[in-house]
Short mmCIF file of C-alpha atoms in Angstrom, two decimals:
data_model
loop_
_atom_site.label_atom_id
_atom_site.label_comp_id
_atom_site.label_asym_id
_atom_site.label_seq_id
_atom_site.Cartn_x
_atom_site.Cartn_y
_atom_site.Cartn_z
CA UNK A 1 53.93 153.66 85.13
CA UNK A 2 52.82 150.52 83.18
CA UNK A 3 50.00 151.00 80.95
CA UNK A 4 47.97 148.20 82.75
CA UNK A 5 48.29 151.11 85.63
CA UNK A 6 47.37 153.92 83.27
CA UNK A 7 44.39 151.90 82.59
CA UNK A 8 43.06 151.25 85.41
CA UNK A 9 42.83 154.63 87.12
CA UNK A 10 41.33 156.32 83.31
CA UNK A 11 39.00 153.66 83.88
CA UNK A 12 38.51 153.30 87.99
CA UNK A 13 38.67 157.20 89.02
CA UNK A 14 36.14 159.40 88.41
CA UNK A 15 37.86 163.34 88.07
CA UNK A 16 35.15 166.59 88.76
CA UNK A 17 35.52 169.94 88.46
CA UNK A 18 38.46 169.92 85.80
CA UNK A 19 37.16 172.98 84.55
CA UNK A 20 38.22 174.24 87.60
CA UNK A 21 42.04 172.29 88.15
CA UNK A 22 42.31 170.91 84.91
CA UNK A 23 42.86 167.08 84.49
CA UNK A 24 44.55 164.82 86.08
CA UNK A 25 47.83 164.09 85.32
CA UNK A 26 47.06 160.41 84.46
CA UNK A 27 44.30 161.39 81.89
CA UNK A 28 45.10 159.46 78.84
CA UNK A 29 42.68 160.04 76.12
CA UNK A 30 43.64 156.43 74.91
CA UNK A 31 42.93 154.73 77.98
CA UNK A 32 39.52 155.47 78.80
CA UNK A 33 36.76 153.34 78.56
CA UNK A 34 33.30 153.42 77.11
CA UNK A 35 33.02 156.77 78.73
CA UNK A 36 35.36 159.61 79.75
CA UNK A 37 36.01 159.21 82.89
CA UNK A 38 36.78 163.08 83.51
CA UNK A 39 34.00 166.26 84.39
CA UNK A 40 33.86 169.61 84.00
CA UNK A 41 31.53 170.09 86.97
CA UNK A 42 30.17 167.92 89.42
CA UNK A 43 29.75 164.07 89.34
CA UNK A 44 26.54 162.89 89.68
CA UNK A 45 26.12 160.60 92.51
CA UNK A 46 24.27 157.75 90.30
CA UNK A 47 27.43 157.65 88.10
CA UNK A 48 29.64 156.88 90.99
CA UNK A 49 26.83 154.25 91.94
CA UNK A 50 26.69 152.86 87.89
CA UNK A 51 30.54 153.23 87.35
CA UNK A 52 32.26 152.26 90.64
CA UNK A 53 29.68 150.89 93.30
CA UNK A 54 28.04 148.95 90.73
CA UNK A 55 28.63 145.67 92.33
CA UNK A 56 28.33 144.54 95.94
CA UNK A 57 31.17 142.39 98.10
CA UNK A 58 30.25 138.72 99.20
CA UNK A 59 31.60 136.75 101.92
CA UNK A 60 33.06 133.52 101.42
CA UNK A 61 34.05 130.22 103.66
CA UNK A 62 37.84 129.59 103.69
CA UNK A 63 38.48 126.29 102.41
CA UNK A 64 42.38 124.01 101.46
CA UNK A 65 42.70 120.72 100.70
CA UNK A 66 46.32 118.91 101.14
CA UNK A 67 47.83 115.45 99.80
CA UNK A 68 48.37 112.66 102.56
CA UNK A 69 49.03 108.78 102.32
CA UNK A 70 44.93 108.13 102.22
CA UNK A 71 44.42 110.76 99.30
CA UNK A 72 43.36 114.33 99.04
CA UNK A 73 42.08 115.55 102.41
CA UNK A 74 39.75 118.83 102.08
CA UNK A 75 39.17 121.30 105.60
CA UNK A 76 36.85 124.63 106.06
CA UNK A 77 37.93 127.06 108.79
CA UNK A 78 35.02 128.03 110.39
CA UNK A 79 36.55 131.42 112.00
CA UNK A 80 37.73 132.87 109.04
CA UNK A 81 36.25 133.89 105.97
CA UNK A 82 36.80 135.83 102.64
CA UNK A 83 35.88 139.00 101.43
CA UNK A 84 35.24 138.70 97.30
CA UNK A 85 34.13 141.32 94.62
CA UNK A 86 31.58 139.31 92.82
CA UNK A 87 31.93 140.68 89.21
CA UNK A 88 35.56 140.08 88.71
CA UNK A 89 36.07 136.90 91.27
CA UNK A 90 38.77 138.47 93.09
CA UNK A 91 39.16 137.32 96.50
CA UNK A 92 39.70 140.85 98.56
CA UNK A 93 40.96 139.44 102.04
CA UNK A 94 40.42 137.15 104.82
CA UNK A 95 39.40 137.67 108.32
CA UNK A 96 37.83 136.19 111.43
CA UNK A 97 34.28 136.17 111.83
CA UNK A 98 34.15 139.28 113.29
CA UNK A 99 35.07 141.59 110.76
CA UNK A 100 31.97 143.36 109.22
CA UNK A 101 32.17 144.67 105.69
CA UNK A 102 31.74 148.26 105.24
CA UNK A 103 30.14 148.26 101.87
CA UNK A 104 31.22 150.91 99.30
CA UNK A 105 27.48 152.69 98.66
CA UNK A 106 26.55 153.05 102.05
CA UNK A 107 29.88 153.99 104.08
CA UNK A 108 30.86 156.31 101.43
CA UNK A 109 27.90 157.36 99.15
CA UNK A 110 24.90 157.01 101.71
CA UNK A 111 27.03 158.52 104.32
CA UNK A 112 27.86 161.67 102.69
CA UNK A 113 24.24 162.39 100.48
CA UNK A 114 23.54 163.74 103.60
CA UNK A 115 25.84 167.00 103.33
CA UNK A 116 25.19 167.24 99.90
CA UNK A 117 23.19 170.56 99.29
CA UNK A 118 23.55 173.79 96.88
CA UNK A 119 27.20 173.71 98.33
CA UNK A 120 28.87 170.63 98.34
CA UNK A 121 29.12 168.13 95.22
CA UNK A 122 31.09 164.84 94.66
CA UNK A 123 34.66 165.99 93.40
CA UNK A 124 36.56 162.75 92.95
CA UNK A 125 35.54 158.90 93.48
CA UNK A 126 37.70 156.07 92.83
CA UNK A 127 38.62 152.51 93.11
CA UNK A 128 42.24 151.00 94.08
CA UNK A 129 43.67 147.42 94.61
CA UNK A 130 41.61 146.36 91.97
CA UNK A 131 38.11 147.21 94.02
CA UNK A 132 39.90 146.43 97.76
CA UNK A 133 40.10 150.38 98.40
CA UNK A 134 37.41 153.26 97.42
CA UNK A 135 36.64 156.56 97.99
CA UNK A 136 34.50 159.48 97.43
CA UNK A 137 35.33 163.19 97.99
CA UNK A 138 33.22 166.15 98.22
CA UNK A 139 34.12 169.52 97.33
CA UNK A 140 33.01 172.98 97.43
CA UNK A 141 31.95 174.45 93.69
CA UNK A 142 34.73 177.43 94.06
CA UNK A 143 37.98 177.54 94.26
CA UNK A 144 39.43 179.49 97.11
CA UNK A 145 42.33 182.19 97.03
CA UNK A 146 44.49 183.20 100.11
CA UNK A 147 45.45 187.04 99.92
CA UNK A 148 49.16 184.96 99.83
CA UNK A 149 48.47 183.92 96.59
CA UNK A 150 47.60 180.09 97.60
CA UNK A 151 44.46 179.24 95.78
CA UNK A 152 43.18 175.06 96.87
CA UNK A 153 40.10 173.49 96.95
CA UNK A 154 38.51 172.34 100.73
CA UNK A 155 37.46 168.98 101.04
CA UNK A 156 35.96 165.96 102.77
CA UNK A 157 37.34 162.31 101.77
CA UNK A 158 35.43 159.33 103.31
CA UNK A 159 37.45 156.20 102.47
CA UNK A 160 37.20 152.49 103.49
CA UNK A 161 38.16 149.47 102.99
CA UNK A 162 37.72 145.35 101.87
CA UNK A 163 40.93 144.26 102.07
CA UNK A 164 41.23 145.54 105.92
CA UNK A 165 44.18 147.85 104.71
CA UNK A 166 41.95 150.88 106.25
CA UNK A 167 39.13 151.55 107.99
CA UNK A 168 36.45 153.87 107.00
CA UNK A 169 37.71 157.06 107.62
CA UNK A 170 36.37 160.52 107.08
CA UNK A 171 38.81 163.52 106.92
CA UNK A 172 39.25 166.76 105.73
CA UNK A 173 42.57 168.40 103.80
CA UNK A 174 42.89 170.98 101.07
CA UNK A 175 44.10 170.49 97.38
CA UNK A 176 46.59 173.15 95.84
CA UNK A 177 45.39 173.81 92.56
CA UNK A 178 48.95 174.87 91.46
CA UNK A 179 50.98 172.29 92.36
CA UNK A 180 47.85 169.43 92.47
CA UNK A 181 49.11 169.02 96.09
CA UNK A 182 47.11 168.07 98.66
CA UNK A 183 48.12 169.45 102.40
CA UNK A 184 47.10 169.04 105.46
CA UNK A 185 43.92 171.09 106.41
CA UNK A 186 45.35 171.89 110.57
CA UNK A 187 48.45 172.15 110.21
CA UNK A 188 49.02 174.57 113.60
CA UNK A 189 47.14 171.58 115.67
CA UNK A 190 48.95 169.09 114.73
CA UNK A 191 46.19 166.97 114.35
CA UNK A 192 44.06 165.86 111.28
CA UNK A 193 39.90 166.72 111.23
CA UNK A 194 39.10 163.05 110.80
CA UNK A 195 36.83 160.08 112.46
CA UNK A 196 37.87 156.25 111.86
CA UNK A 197 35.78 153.43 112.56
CA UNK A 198 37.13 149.85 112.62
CA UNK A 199 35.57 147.21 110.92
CA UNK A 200 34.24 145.79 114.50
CA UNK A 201 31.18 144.62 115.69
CA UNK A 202 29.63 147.31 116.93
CA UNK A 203 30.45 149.64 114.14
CA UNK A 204 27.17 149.92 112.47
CA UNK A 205 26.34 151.82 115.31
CA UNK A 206 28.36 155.01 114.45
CA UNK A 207 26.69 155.76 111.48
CA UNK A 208 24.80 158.32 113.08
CA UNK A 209 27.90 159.59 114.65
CA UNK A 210 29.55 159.95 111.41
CA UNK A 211 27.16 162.03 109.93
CA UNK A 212 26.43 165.12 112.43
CA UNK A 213 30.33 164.98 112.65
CA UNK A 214 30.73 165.48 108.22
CA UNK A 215 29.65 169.24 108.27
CA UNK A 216 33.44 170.39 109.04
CA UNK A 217 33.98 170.44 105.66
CA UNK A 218 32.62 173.59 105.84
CA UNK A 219 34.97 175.39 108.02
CA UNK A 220 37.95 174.29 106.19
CA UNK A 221 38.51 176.83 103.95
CA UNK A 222 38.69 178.91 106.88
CA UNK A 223 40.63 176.87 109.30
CA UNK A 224 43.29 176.37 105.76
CA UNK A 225 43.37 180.16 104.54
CA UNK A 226 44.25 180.97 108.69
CA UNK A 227 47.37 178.64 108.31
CA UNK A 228 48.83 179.75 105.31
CA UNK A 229 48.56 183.16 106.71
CA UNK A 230 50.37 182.29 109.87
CA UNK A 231 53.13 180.14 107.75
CA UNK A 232 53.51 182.83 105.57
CA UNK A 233 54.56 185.15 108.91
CA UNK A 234 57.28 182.73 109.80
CA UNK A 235 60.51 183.59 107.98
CA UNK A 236 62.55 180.76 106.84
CA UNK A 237 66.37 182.50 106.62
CA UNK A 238 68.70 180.67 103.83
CA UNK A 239 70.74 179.38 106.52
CA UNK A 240 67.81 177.91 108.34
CA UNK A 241 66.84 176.32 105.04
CA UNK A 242 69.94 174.88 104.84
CA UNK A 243 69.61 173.32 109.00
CA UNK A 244 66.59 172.10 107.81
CA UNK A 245 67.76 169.97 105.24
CA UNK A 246 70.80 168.69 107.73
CA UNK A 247 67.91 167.61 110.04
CA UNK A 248 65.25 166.52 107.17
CA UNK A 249 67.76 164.63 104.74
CA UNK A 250 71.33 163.92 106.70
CA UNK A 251 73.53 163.01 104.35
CA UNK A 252 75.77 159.66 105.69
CA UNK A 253 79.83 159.72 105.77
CA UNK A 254 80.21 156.72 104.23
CA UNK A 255 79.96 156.77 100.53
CA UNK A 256 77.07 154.22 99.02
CA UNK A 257 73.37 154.22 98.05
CA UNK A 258 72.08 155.28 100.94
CA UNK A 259 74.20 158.53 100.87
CA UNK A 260 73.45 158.96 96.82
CA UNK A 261 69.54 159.05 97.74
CA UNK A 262 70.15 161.45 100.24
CA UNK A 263 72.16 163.69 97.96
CA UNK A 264 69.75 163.12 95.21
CA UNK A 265 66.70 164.11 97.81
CA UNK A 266 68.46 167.19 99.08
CA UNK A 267 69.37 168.33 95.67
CA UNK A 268 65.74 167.90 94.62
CA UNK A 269 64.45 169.96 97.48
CA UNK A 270 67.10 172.68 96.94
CA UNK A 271 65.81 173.07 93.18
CA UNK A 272 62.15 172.92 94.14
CA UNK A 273 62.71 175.68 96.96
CA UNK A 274 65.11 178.33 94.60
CA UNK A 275 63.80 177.58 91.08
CA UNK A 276 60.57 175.65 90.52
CA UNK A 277 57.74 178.05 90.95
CA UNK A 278 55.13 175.57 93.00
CA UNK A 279 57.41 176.43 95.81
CA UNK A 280 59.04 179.81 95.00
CA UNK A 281 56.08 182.18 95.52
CA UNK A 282 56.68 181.33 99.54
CA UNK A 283 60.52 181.06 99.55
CA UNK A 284 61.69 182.08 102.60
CA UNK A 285 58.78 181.29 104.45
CA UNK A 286 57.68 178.15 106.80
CA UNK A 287 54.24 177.63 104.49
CA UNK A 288 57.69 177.47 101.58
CA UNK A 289 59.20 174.50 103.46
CA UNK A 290 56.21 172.45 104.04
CA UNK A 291 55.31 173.38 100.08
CA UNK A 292 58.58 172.08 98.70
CA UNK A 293 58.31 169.36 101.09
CA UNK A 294 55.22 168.47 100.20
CA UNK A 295 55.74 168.86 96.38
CA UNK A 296 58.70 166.62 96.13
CA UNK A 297 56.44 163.90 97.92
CA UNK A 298 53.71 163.91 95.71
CA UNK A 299 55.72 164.53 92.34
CA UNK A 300 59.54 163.42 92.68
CA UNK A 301 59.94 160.70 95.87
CA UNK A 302 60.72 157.62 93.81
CA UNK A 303 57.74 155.12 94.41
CA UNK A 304 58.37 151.56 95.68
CA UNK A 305 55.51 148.88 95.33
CA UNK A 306 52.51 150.95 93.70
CA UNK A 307 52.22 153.62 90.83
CA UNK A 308 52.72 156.88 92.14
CA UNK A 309 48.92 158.38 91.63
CA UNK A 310 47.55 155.34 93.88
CA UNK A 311 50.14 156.15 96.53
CA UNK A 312 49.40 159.80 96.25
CA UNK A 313 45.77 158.97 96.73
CA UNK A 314 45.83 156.68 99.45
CA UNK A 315 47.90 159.26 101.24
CA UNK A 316 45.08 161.14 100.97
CA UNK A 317 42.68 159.00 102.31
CA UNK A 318 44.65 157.44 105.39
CA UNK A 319 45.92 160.52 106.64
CA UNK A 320 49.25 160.15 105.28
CA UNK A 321 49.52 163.83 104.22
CA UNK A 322 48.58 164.98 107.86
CA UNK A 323 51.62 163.42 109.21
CA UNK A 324 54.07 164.21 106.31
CA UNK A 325 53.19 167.94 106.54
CA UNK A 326 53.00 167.65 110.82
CA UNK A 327 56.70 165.88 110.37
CA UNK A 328 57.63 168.36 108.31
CA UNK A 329 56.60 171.29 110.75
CA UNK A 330 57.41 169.41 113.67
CA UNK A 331 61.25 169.25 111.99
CA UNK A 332 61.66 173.14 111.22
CA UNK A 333 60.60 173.83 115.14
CA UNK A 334 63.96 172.02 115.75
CA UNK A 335 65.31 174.89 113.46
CA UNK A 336 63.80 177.84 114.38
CA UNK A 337 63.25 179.33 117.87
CA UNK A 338 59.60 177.83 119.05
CA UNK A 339 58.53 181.11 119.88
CA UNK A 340 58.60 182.20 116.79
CA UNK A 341 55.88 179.57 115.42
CA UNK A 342 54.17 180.51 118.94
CA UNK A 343 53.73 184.10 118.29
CA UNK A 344 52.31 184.20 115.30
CA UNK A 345 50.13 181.67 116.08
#
């Protein structure tokens, strides 16, 4: 990770309850600004405001100018415009006319004050794409422990978008405190908890939609303690671990870099799931697989195009986790007899 990287997310991402999970693996003392940009506790809602939402995005005409025989000859679109973050001069995207801005304080912050209470505080806020991505996440003041040893923090994540990369989507998944994994909250439904809404026309109506639909968060502790449980039920043979990597990571005949990275990825997996001890707690389990899955994802995948923290977080907040932990059940089912998943369930 370059250190322009390092900087910006010591500087960009605020980190709460570290008393709690400890800091992030980013934190470098000698990359944080004029204030630290990691909590003990809570983080107060008018520091997100001050430190991230400070500044408000603008919309701009789209305007070129090309050379011809008669001189310079300057156009304006009319249809299109641009999205720009004021402060910095950066030009965020450009759309039709149609696309409506969901500004940062009051799709994110505004939205979710109104779950805030004795029982839910802001755990994490951030900025990525240099200001074209945000979100906030709220989070329960305890940590939770499953009677299989799994303790995670419950959350809500409301993200959005400037650069028209995502829209603003709410959704709820659960952080591992052991591994600083973040899985999939519904894992037996196969479906995330989570409500988009496009950047259209009419979305300033849903507003009131989104927020009677934000109190989930508080039955996913529940909903996530339930599935570990039932993974935990499903035994996951060494043999079957071994079909599942056939299935998960084939490894091609023909000798080149495609088959290295497979070898490389299977051999990575295999250490997670018999040595490392984020996963070995649930060896020989199904909640095992998706962990080791889900561990070499978030800490080992090599990382193409971003640092790995921002890919890690906007898998977070687009869902991404929800499918790679649904692929990754959806995968052992072709292993293991249906039923069994079934039963338990």
């Amino acid at each position: 990770m370059s250190r322009e990287s390092l900087r910006w997310l010591n500087q960009n991402t605020l980190i709460g309850f570290t008393a709690k999970r400890g800091s992030a693996w980013h934190y470098r003392a000698s990359e944080q600004g004029d204030e630290p940009n990691h909590y003990s506790g809570p983080i107060p809602v008018d520091d997100v405001k001050r430190r991230l939402f400070a500044w408000t995005p603008i919309e701009g005409t789209v305007e070129t100018s090309y050379l011809t025989d008669d001189g310079v000859t300057r156009i304006t679109d009319p249809t299109r415009k641009t999205i720009i973050r004021p402060d910095t001069g950066t030009v965020l995207g450009v759309f039709s006319q149609k696309f409506r801005v969901h500004e940062y304080k009051r799709w994110l912050l505004e939205n979710l004050e109104t779950i805030l209470d004795d029982e839910l505080f802001i755990g994490s806020a951030g900025l990525l794409k240099n200001g074209a991505v945000a979100w906030v996440q709220v989070e329960v003041p305890e940590s939770c422990t499953t009677p299989e040893g799994i303790t995670f923090r419950p959350f809500l994540s409301a993200a959005t978008s400037l650069d028209g990369s995502l829209a603003s989507t709410y959704q709820t998944g659960a952080q591992v405190i052991r591994c600083d994994n973040t899985l999939s909250a519904s894992l037996a439904e196969g479906s995330a908890k989570r409500i988009k809404v496009k950047h259209s026309r009419n979305s300033l109506h849903r507003i009131a939609e989104v927020r009677d639909a934000l109190g989930i968060i508080h039955r996913v502790a529940d909903d996530f303690a339930e599935e570990v449980k039932r993974l935990c039920q499903v035994n996951v043979s060494g043999a079957q671990w071994n079909s599942f990597l056939d299935v998960q990571v084939p490894i091609p005949r023909e000798r080149g870099r495609k088959r290295t990275l497979a070898e490389t990825k299977r051999a990575g997996l295999n250490r997670l799931w018999n040595h490392d001890d984020r996963v070995t707690p649930w060896k020989g389990t199904a909640f095992g697989v998706i962990q080791a899955v889900n561990t070499f994802a978030h800490h080992e995948q090599v990382v193409r195009g971003a640092v790995r923290a921002e890919r890690n977080m906007l898998r977070m907040v687009t869902g991404g986790v929800d499918e790679l932990d649904l692929s990754t059940l959806q995968t052992l089912e072709r292993v293991l007899d249906r039923s069994v998943l079934r039963k338990v369930a």
